[in-house]
CSV table of C-alpha atoms in Angstrom, one decimal:
chain,number,residue,atom,x,y,z
A,244,MET,CA,0.0,0.0,0.0
A,245,TYR,CA,1.8,3.2,1.2
A,246,SER,CA,5.6,3.0,0.6
A,247,CYS,CA,8.6,5.1,-0.2
A,248,THR,CA,10.3,4.1,-3.4
A,249,PHE,CA,13.9,4.9,-4.1
A,250,TYR,CA,16.6,3.5,-6.4
A,251,ILE,CA,20.0,4.1,-4.9
A,252,SER,CA,23.1,3.0,-6.8
A,253,PHE,CA,25.8,4.7,-4.6
A,254,GLN,CA,27.8,5.6,-7.7
A,255,GLU,CA,30.4,8.3,-7.3
A,256,ASN,CA,29.2,11.7,-8.4
A,257,ALA,CA,25.7,10.4,-9.0
A,258,VAL,CA,22.7,12.7,-9.5
A,259,LEU,CA,19.8,12.3,-7.1
A,260,HIS,CA,16.4,13.0,-8.6
A,261,ILE,CA,13.6,13.8,-6.1
A,262,VAL,CA,10.1,13.3,-7.6
A,263,ASN,CA,6.5,13.0,-6.5
A,264,GLY,CA,5.9,9.3,-6.8
A,265,ASP,CA,6.6,5.9,-8.3
A,266,CYS,CA,5.1,6.7,-11.8
A,267,ALA,CA,7.5,9.6,-12.1
A,268,ILE,CA,10.5,7.5,-11.2
A,269,GLN,CA,9.5,4.9,-13.8
A,270,ALA,CA,9.1,7.6,-16.4
A,271,LEU,CA,12.5,9.1,-15.8
A,272,LYS,CA,14.1,5.6,-15.8
A,273,ASP,CA,12.3,4.7,-19.1
A,274,SER,CA,13.5,7.9,-20.7
A,275,GLY,CA,17.1,7.0,-20.1
A,276,ILE,CA,17.9,9.6,-17.5
A,277,GLU,CA,20.5,8.2,-15.2
A,278,GLY,CA,21.1,8.7,-11.5
A,279,ASP,CA,19.4,7.8,-8.2
A,280,PHE,CA,15.7,8.4,-7.6
A,281,LEU,CA,13.7,9.2,-4.5
A,282,SER,CA,10.0,9.5,-4.2
A,283,TRP,CA,8.7,12.2,-1.8
A,284,LEU,CA,5.3,10.6,-1.7
A,285,ASP,CA,3.2,12.2,1.0
A,286,VAL,CA,-0.3,13.6,0.6
A,287,LEU,CA,0.5,16.8,2.5
A,288,HIS,CA,-2.9,18.3,1.6
A,289,ASP,CA,-4.5,15.7,3.9
A,290,GLY,CA,-4.0,15.4,7.6
A,291,PRO,CA,-1.8,17.2,10.2
A,292,VAL,CA,1.4,19.0,9.2
A,293,PRO,CA,2.0,21.0,12.5
A,294,GLU,CA,4.6,23.7,12.8
A,295,GLY,CA,7.9,23.5,14.6
A,296,LEU,CA,8.8,19.8,14.0
A,297,SER,CA,12.0,18.4,12.5
A,298,LEU,CA,11.7,16.2,9.4
A,299,GLU,CA,11.9,13.1,11.4
A,300,GLU,CA,9.3,14.3,14.0
A,301,LEU,CA,6.9,15.3,11.3
A,302,SER,CA,7.3,11.9,9.6
A,303,GLU,CA,6.1,10.2,12.8
A,304,VAL,CA,3.0,12.4,12.7
A,305,ARG,CA,2.4,11.7,9.0
A,306,ALA,CA,2.9,7.9,9.5
A,307,GLU,CA,0.3,7.9,12.2
A,308,PHE,CA,-2.2,9.8,10.1
A,309,ILE,CA,-1.6,7.4,7.1
A,310,ALA,CA,-2.2,4.4,9.4
A,311,ASP,CA,-5.3,6.0,10.8
A,312,CYS,CA,-6.6,6.3,7.2
A,313,ASP,CA,-5.9,2.6,6.7
A,314,TRP,CA,-3.6,3.4,3.8
A,315,ALA,CA,-0.8,1.4,5.4
A,316,VAL,CA,-0.1,-0.4,8.7
A,317,LEU,CA,1.7,1.9,11.1
A,318,GLU,CA,5.1,0.2,11.1
A,319,LYS,CA,5.2,0.1,7.3
A,320,ALA,CA,4.4,3.8,7.1
A,321,LYS,CA,7.0,4.6,9.7
A,322,ASN,CA,9.6,2.5,7.8
A,323,ALA,CA,8.8,4.2,4.5
A,324,PHE,CA,9.3,7.7,6.0
A,325,GLN,CA,12.5,6.6,7.8
A,326,LYS,CA,14.0,5.3,4.6
A,327,ARG,CA,13.1,8.5,2.7
A,328,ASP,CA,14.5,10.8,5.4
A,329,ILE,CA,17.8,8.9,5.6
A,330,VAL,CA,18.3,9.4,1.9
A,331,PHE,CA,17.4,13.1,2.2
A,332,ARG,CA,19.9,13.6,5.0
A,333,LYS,CA,22.6,12.2,2.7
A,334,CYS,CA,21.8,14.6,-0.2
A,335,HIS,CA,25.1,16.4,0.4
A,336,GLU,CA,27.0,13.3,-0.7
A,337,TYR,CA,25.6,13.7,-4.3
A,338,ASP,CA,27.3,15.7,-7.0
A,339,GLU,CA,23.9,17.2,-7.8
A,340,VAL,CA,20.3,17.0,-6.5
A,341,VAL,CA,17.5,17.7,-8.9
A,342,LEU,CA,14.0,18.6,-7.8
A,343,TRP,CA,11.3,17.8,-10.4
A,344,ASN,CA,8.3,20.0,-9.7
A,345,SER,CA,5.1,19.4,-11.5
A,346,PHE,CA,2.3,22.0,-11.7
A,347,GLU,CA,-0.2,20.3,-9.4
A,348,LEU,CA,-0.9,21.2,-5.8
A,349,PHE,CA,0.5,17.9,-4.6
A,350,ASP,CA,4.0,19.0,-5.8
A,351,GLN,CA,3.8,22.6,-4.5
A,352,LEU,CA,3.5,21.4,-1.0
A,353,HIS,CA,6.4,19.0,-1.6
A,354,ILE,CA,8.7,21.7,-3.0
A,355,MET,CA,8.0,24.0,0.0
A,356,GLN,CA,9.0,21.3,2.4
A,357,LEU,CA,12.1,20.3,0.4
A,358,LEU,CA,13.3,23.9,0.0
A,359,ASP,CA,12.8,24.6,3.6
A,360,GLY,CA,14.8,21.4,4.5
A,361,PHE,CA,17.6,22.4,2.2
A,362,ALA,CA,17.7,25.9,3.5
A,363,GLN,CA,17.9,24.7,7.1
A,364,ALA,CA,20.6,22.1,6.3
A,365,LYS,CA,24.1,23.0,7.4
A,366,ASP,CA,25.6,21.3,4.3
A,367,ASN,CA,26.5,23.4,1.3
A,368,PHE,CA,24.6,22.2,-1.7
A,369,GLN,CA,26.4,23.8,-4.6
A,370,HIS,CA,24.4,21.9,-7.2
A,371,LEU,CA,20.8,21.9,-6.1
A,372,SER,CA,18.7,22.2,-9.3
A,373,VAL,CA,15.0,22.4,-10.1
A,374,ILE,CA,12.8,21.7,-13.1
A,375,PHE,CA,9.4,23.2,-13.3
A,376,PHE,CA,7.4,20.8,-15.4
A,377,ASP,CA,4.1,22.1,-16.7
A,378,ASP,CA,2.5,18.7,-17.0
A,379,TYR,CA,1.8,15.6,-14.9
A,380,LEU,CA,5.2,14.0,-14.3
A,381,GLY,CA,4.9,10.4,-15.4
A,382,SER,CA,2.0,10.7,-17.7
A,383,GLY,CA,3.4,13.1,-20.3
A,384,SER,CA,5.8,12.3,-23.2
A,385,ILE,CA,8.7,10.2,-21.9
A,386,GLU,CA,10.7,11.2,-24.9
A,387,SER,CA,10.7,14.9,-23.8
A,388,LEU,CA,12.0,14.2,-20.3
A,389,PRO,CA,15.8,14.3,-21.3
A,390,GLN,CA,15.2,17.8,-22.8
A,391,TRP,CA,13.5,18.9,-19.6
A,392,PHE,CA,16.4,17.6,-17.7
A,393,GLU,CA,18.8,19.7,-19.8
A,394,LYS,CA,16.7,22.8,-18.9
A,395,ARG,CA,17.2,22.4,-15.2
A,396,GLU,CA,18.4,25.5,-13.3
A,397,LEU,CA,20.3,26.0,-10.1
A,398,VAL,CA,18.0,26.8,-7.2
A,399,SER,CA,18.3,30.5,-6.3
A,400,LYS,CA,18.5,32.2,-2.9
A,401,LYS,CA,15.1,33.7,-3.7
A,402,GLN,CA,13.6,30.3,-4.3
A,403,LEU,CA,15.0,29.0,-1.0
A,404,VAL,CA,13.7,31.9,0.9
A,405,LEU,CA,10.2,31.6,-0.7
A,406,GLY,CA,10.2,27.9,0.0
A,407,GLN,CA,10.9,28.6,3.7
A,408,LEU,CA,8.2,31.2,3.9
A,409,GLY,CA,5.8,29.0,2.1
A,410,TRP,CA,6.4,26.1,4.4
A,411,LYS,CA,6.2,28.3,7.5
A,412,SER,CA,2.8,29.6,6.3
A,413,PHE,CA,1.5,26.1,5.4
A,414,THR,CA,2.4,24.7,8.8
A,415,ALA,CA,1.1,27.8,10.8
A,416,GLN,CA,-1.9,27.4,13.0
A,417,THR,CA,-4.1,29.9,11.1
A,418,PRO,CA,-4.3,30.7,7.3
A,419,GLU,CA,-3.2,34.4,7.6
A,420,LEU,CA,0.4,33.8,6.4
A,421,MET,CA,-0.7,31.6,3.5
A,422,PHE,CA,-3.3,34.2,2.4
A,423,GLU,CA,-0.7,37.0,2.6
A,424,LEU,CA,1.8,34.9,0.6
A,425,ALA,CA,-0.7,34.2,-2.1
A,426,GLN,CA,-1.1,38.0,-2.7
A,427,GLN,CA,2.6,38.4,-3.3
A,428,ASP,CA,4.8,37.8,-6.3
A,429,THR,CA,5.7,34.1,-6.1
A,430,SER,CA,6.8,33.8,-9.7
A,431,VAL,CA,10.2,32.3,-8.8
A,432,LEU,CA,8.2,29.2,-7.9
A,433,PRO,CA,5.8,29.5,-10.9
A,434,PHE,CA,3.1,27.1,-9.8
A,435,LEU,CA,3.0,28.0,-6.1
A,436,GLN,CA,0.3,30.7,-6.2
A,437,SER,CA,-2.2,28.7,-8.1
A,438,GLY,CA,-1.6,25.7,-5.8
A,439,LEU,CA,-2.2,27.8,-2.7
A,440,LEU,CA,-5.4,29.3,-4.2
A,441,ARG,CA,-6.7,25.7,-4.9
A,442,LEU,CA,-5.8,24.7,-1.4
A,443,PHE,CA,-7.9,27.5,0.0
A,444,GLU,CA,-10.9,25.9,-1.6
A,445,GLU,CA,-10.4,22.8,0.5
A,446,PHE,CA,-11.4,24.8,3.5
A,447,PRO,CA,-15.1,24.7,4.4
A,448,ALA,CA,-17.0,27.3,2.4
A,449,GLU,CA,-18.8,30.1,4.2
A,450,GLY,CA,-22.5,29.3,4.3
A,451,CYS,CA,-22.8,25.6,3.4
A,452,GLY,CA,-19.6,24.3,5.2
A,453,LEU,CA,-18.6,22.2,2.2
A,454,THR,CA,-15.1,22.1,0.6
A,455,ARG,CA,-14.9,22.5,-3.1
A,456,THR,CA,-14.3,18.7,-3.5
A,457,GLU,CA,-17.3,17.8,-1.3
A,458,HIS,CA,-19.5,20.3,-3.2
A,459,CYS,CA,-18.5,18.9,-6.5
A,460,ILE,CA,-19.2,15.3,-5.3
A,461,LEU,CA,-22.8,16.3,-4.3
A,462,ASP,CA,-23.3,18.3,-7.4
A,463,LYS,CA,-22.3,15.4,-9.6
A,464,VAL,CA,-24.6,13.0,-7.8
A,465,ARG,CA,-27.5,15.4,-8.2
A,466,GLY,CA,-26.6,15.8,-11.9
A,467,GLY,CA,-27.0,12.1,-12.6
A,468,VAL,CA,-23.9,10.3,-11.5
A,469,SER,CA,-25.7,7.5,-9.7
A,470,LYS,CA,-23.0,4.8,-9.9
A,471,LEU,CA,-20.5,5.3,-7.1
A,472,ALA,CA,-17.7,3.7,-9.3
A,473,ARG,CA,-18.1,6.6,-11.8
A,474,LEU,CA,-17.9,9.4,-9.2
A,475,PHE,CA,-14.1,9.8,-8.9
A,476,SER,CA,-13.6,10.3,-12.7
A,477,ALA,CA,-16.6,12.6,-12.9
A,478,VAL,CA,-15.2,14.9,-10.1
A,479,GLN,CA,-11.7,14.8,-11.5
A,480,ALA,CA,-13.1,16.1,-14.8
A,481,GLU,CA,-14.0,19.3,-13.1
A,482,GLU,CA,-10.4,20.0,-12.0
A,483,PRO,CA,-8.3,22.0,-14.4
A,484,VAL,CA,-5.2,20.6,-12.7
A,485,HIS,CA,-5.7,17.2,-11.0
A,486,PHE,CA,-4.0,16.8,-7.6
A,487,MET,CA,-6.1,14.5,-5.5
A,488,GLY,CA,-5.6,10.8,-5.6
A,489,ASP,CA,-8.3,8.2,-5.3
A,490,TRP,CA,-7.4,7.3,-1.7
A,491,SER,CA,-7.9,10.9,-0.6
A,492,PHE,CA,-11.1,11.2,-2.6
A,493,TRP,CA,-12.8,8.1,-1.1
A,494,LYS,CA,-11.9,9.3,2.3
A,495,ARG,CA,-14.0,12.4,1.6
A,496,VAL,CA,-16.9,10.3,0.2
A,497,ARG,CA,-16.8,8.2,3.4
A,498,GLY,CA,-17.2,11.4,5.4
A,499,LEU,CA,-20.3,12.4,3.5
A,500,VAL,CA,-21.8,8.9,3.8
A,501,GLU,CA,-20.9,8.1,7.4
A,502,ALA,CA,-21.5,11.4,9.1
A,503,PRO,CA,-24.0,11.3,12.0
A,504,GLN,CA,-26.4,13.2,9.6
A,505,PRO,CA,-25.1,12.1,6.2
A,506,LEU,CA,-25.4,14.1,2.9
A,507,LEU,CA,-25.0,11.0,0.7
A,508,GLU,CA,-26.7,7.6,0.9
A,509,VAL,CA,-25.4,4.5,-0.7
A,510,GLU,CA,-27.5,1.5,-1.7
A,511,GLY,CA,-25.9,-1.9,-2.3
A,512,ASP,CA,-25.8,-5.5,-1.2
A,513,VAL,CA,-23.4,-4.6,1.7
A,514,PRO,CA,-22.7,-1.4,3.7
A,515,PHE,CA,-20.5,1.2,2.0
A,516,TYR,CA,-16.7,0.6,2.0
A,517,GLU,CA,-13.9,2.3,0.3
A,518,PRO,CA,-12.9,0.4,-2.9
A,519,PRO,CA,-9.9,-1.9,-2.9
A,520,LYS,CA,-6.7,-0.5,-4.2
A,521,THR,CA,-6.5,-3.1,-7.0
A,522,PRO,CA,-8.4,-4.2,-9.0
A,523,PHE,CA,-10.9,-1.3,-9.2
A,524,PRO,CA,-13.8,-1.5,-9.1
A,525,ASP,CA,-14.6,-4.9,-7.8
A,526,GLN,CA,-18.0,-6.5,-8.6
A,527,VAL,CA,-19.6,-5.5,-5.3
A,528,PHE,CA,-18.5,-1.9,-5.5
A,529,GLN,CA,-19.7,-1.6,-9.1
A,530,LYS,CA,-23.3,-2.2,-7.8
A,531,PHE,CA,-23.3,0.7,-5.4
A,532,GLU,CA,-25.9,3.3,-6.2
A,533,VAL,CA,-25.5,6.8,-4.6
A,534,GLY,CA,-28.0,9.6,-4.0
A,535,LEU,CA,-28.4,12.8,-2.0
A,536,THR,CA,-30.1,12.8,1.4
A,537,GLY,CA,-32.7,15.5,2.2
A,538,LEU,CA,-30.0,17.3,4.2
A,539,GLY,CA,-27.6,16.9,1.3
A,540,ILE,CA,-29.9,18.8,-0.9
A,541,GLU,CA,-30.4,21.6,1.6
A,542,VAL,CA,-26.6,21.9,2.2
A,543,LEU,CA,-25.9,21.9,-1.5
A,544,ASP,CA,-28.4,24.6,-2.1
A,545,ASN,CA,-26.8,26.6,0.7
A,546,VAL,CA,-29.9,26.6,2.8
A,547,VAL,CA,-28.2,25.2,5.9
A,548,ASP,CA,-24.7,24.9,7.1
A,549,TRP,CA,-23.5,21.3,7.3
A,550,HIS,CA,-21.4,22.0,10.4
A,551,THR,CA,-24.4,22.9,12.4
A,552,HIS,CA,-25.7,19.4,11.9
A,553,ASN,CA,-22.3,17.6,11.8
A,554,PRO,CA,-19.5,19.5,13.7
A,555,ARG,CA,-16.3,18.0,12.5
A,556,THR,CA,-12.6,18.3,13.0
A,557,PHE,CA,-9.8,17.9,10.4
A,558,TRP,CA,-6.5,19.4,9.5
A,559,ILE,CA,-5.2,21.4,6.6
A,560,GLY,CA,-1.4,21.8,7.0
A,561,GLY,CA,-0.9,23.2,10.5
A,562,ILE,CA,-4.5,24.4,10.9
A,563,HIS,CA,-6.6,22.2,13.1
A,564,LEU,CA,-10.1,23.0,12.0
A,565,HIS,CA,-12.9,22.3,14.6
A,566,PRO,CA,-15.9,24.2,16.0
A,567,GLY,CA,-13.7,26.4,18.1
A,568,ASN,CA,-11.3,27.2,15.2
A,569,ASP,CA,-13.8,27.4,12.3
A,570,TRP,CA,-12.0,29.0,9.4
A,571,ARG,CA,-14.1,29.3,6.2
A,572,TRP,CA,-13.2,30.3,2.6
A,573,ASN,CA,-15.4,32.7,0.7
A,574,ALA,CA,-14.5,32.1,-2.9
A,575,GLU,CA,-16.5,35.1,-4.3
A,576,ARG,CA,-14.8,37.6,-2.0
A,577,GLY,CA,-11.5,35.7,-2.0
A,578,LYS,CA,-11.3,36.0,1.8
A,579,PHE,CA,-11.0,33.8,4.8
A,580,ILE,CA,-13.7,34.1,7.5
A,581,ILE,CA,-13.6,32.8,11.0
A,582,ASN,CA,-16.9,32.3,13.0
A,583,GLU,CA,-18.6,34.2,10.2
A,584,LEU,CA,-17.7,37.4,11.9
A,585,SER,CA,-14.2,38.6,11.1
A,586,PRO,CA,-13.0,38.7,7.5
A,587,LEU,CA,-9.3,38.4,7.0
């Protein structure tokens, strides 16, 4: 299930490529690019990423979250992070480290963490490079990857500083710093601003209390997507830049189905369950029919606030959202609201 993939040859003067996942590693290897490869696979847009922790301390927190989601057993998750962190701590031994940064939100959170880590390291990384890849790394043209590699540039001091500031804002306990950062010129990390703006939409919306993803799920069901197995692809089709994997998606569907007062109801031969990782969908899951509850219709129509019926708690970065820390995003005004009283 959840693992950290790396291919380490320990060749002298090797290049270390840090990428977002296993598909990217395979694409680079298939293209003929040489070196060692490390996957920075972590769904940082889900679960706690509290401020003030070392890389290893944060990895403990992330492993526990991943185990709680049933994406991996705890010891396997811890082991994966430990292996990843050991390789990162040895980056100074490489002749060059190359960060491959795709345009999706998933990667923007990674590059902030990585740049913050490199900026804090005492080692002198003379050859830390970055590639800003305006496609999905691993699903584009493999033949073009060597040309992209040749376009890599040394990471600048401005990029390191912005990465540090971005990571500090993402792990902060309130969204003020992130909001301020998104208003500034972040062009030295060309995909950062759009990534942050998309992240803001995963905060509960003022009024209905739904995130953008949750709203889209309900809207697609009301629009006629009655087969649960079709829901992920239908919602993904509404994203200009995909960033959310299926595990994160089905976690959100479960929340809508299993809340004390649910917004979705699923009909099938057995109670709802998240689909197996492979193969998908299985025969039982294919039969699931999904529809809106009465409350789901009211919430989708912005008649009632879901949180008044289902107070919930979850994390976005370092922000622990709960009834006493109820940050909302108003997309029309482009503002954060807390307790529907004080606009940021």
